[in-house]
PDB file of C-alpha atoms in Angstrom:
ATOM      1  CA  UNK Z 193     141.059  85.139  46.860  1.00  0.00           C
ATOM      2  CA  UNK Z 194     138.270  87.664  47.705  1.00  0.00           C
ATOM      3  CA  UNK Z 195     136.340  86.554  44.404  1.00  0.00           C
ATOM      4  CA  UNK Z 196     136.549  82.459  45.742  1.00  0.00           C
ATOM      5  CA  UNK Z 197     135.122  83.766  49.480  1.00  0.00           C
ATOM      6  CA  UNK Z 198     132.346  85.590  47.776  1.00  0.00           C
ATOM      7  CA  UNK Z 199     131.314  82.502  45.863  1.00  0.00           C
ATOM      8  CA  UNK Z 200     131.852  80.234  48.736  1.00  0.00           C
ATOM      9  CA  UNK Z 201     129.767  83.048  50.792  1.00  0.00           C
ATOM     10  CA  UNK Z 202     126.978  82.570  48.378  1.00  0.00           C
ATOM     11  CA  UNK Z 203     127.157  79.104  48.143  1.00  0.00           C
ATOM     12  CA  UNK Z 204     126.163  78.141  51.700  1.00  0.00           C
ATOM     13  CA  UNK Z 205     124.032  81.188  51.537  1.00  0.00           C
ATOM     14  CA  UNK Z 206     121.716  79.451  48.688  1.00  0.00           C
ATOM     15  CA  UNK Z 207     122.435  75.801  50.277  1.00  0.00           C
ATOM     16  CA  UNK Z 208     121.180  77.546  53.701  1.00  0.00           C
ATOM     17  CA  UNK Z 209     117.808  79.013  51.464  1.00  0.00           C
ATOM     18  CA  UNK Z 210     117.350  75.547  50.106  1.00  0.00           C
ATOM     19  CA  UNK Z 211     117.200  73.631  53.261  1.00  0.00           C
ATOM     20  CA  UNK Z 212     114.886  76.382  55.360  1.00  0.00           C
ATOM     21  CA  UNK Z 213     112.467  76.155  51.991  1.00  0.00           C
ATOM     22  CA  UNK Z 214     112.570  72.384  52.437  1.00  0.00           C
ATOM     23  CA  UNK Z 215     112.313  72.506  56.138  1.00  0.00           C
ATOM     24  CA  UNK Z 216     109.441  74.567  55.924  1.00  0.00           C
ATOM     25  CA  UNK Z 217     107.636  72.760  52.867  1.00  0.00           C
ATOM     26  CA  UNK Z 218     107.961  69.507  54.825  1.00  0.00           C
ATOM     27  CA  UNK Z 219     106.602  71.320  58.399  1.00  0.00           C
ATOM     28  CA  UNK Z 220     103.830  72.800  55.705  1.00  0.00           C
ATOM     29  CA  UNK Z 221     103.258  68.861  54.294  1.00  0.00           C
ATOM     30  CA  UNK Z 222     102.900  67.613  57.675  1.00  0.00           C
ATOM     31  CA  UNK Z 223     100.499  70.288  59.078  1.00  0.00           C
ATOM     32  CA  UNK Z 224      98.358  69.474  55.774  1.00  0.00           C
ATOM     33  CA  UNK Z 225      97.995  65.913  56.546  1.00  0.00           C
ATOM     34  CA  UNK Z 226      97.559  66.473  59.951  1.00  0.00           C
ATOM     35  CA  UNK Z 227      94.473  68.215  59.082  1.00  0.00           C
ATOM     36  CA  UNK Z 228      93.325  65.772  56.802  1.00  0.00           C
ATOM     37  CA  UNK Z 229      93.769  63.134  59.219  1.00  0.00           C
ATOM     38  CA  UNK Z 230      91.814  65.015  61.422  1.00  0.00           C
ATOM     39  CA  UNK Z 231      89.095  65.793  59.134  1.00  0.00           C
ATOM     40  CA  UNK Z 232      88.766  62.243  58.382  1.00  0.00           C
ATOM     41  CA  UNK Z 233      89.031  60.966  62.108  1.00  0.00           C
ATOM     42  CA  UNK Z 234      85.972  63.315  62.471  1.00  0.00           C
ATOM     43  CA  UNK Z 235      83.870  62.547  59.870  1.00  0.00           C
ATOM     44  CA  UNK Z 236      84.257  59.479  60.891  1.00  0.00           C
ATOM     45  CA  UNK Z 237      83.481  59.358  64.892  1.00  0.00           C
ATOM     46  CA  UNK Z 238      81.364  62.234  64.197  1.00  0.00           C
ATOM     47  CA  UNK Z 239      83.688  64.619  66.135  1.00  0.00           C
ATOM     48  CA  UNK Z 240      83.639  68.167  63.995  1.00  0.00           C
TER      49      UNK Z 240
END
């Protein structure tokens, strides 16, 4: 019994790793192409 809690414990303890590390690789994509975007918009209207 103690066994099956410890592997459900670490179950939701690696599904709870996998969706911050995806949470913050998606928050890390969109910051990235944010400043892209903005790099562009500048170049473009000559804002810097």
């Amino acid at each position: 019994m103690e066994e099956r809690a410890g592997y459900a414990l670490a179950q939701s303890k690696r599904i709870f790793c996998e969706g911050m590390f995806r949470y913050y690789q998606t928050q890390l994509e969109m910051r990235l192409r944010q400043m892209r975007v903005n790099k562009y918009y500048g170049t473009v209207t000559g804002y810097k």
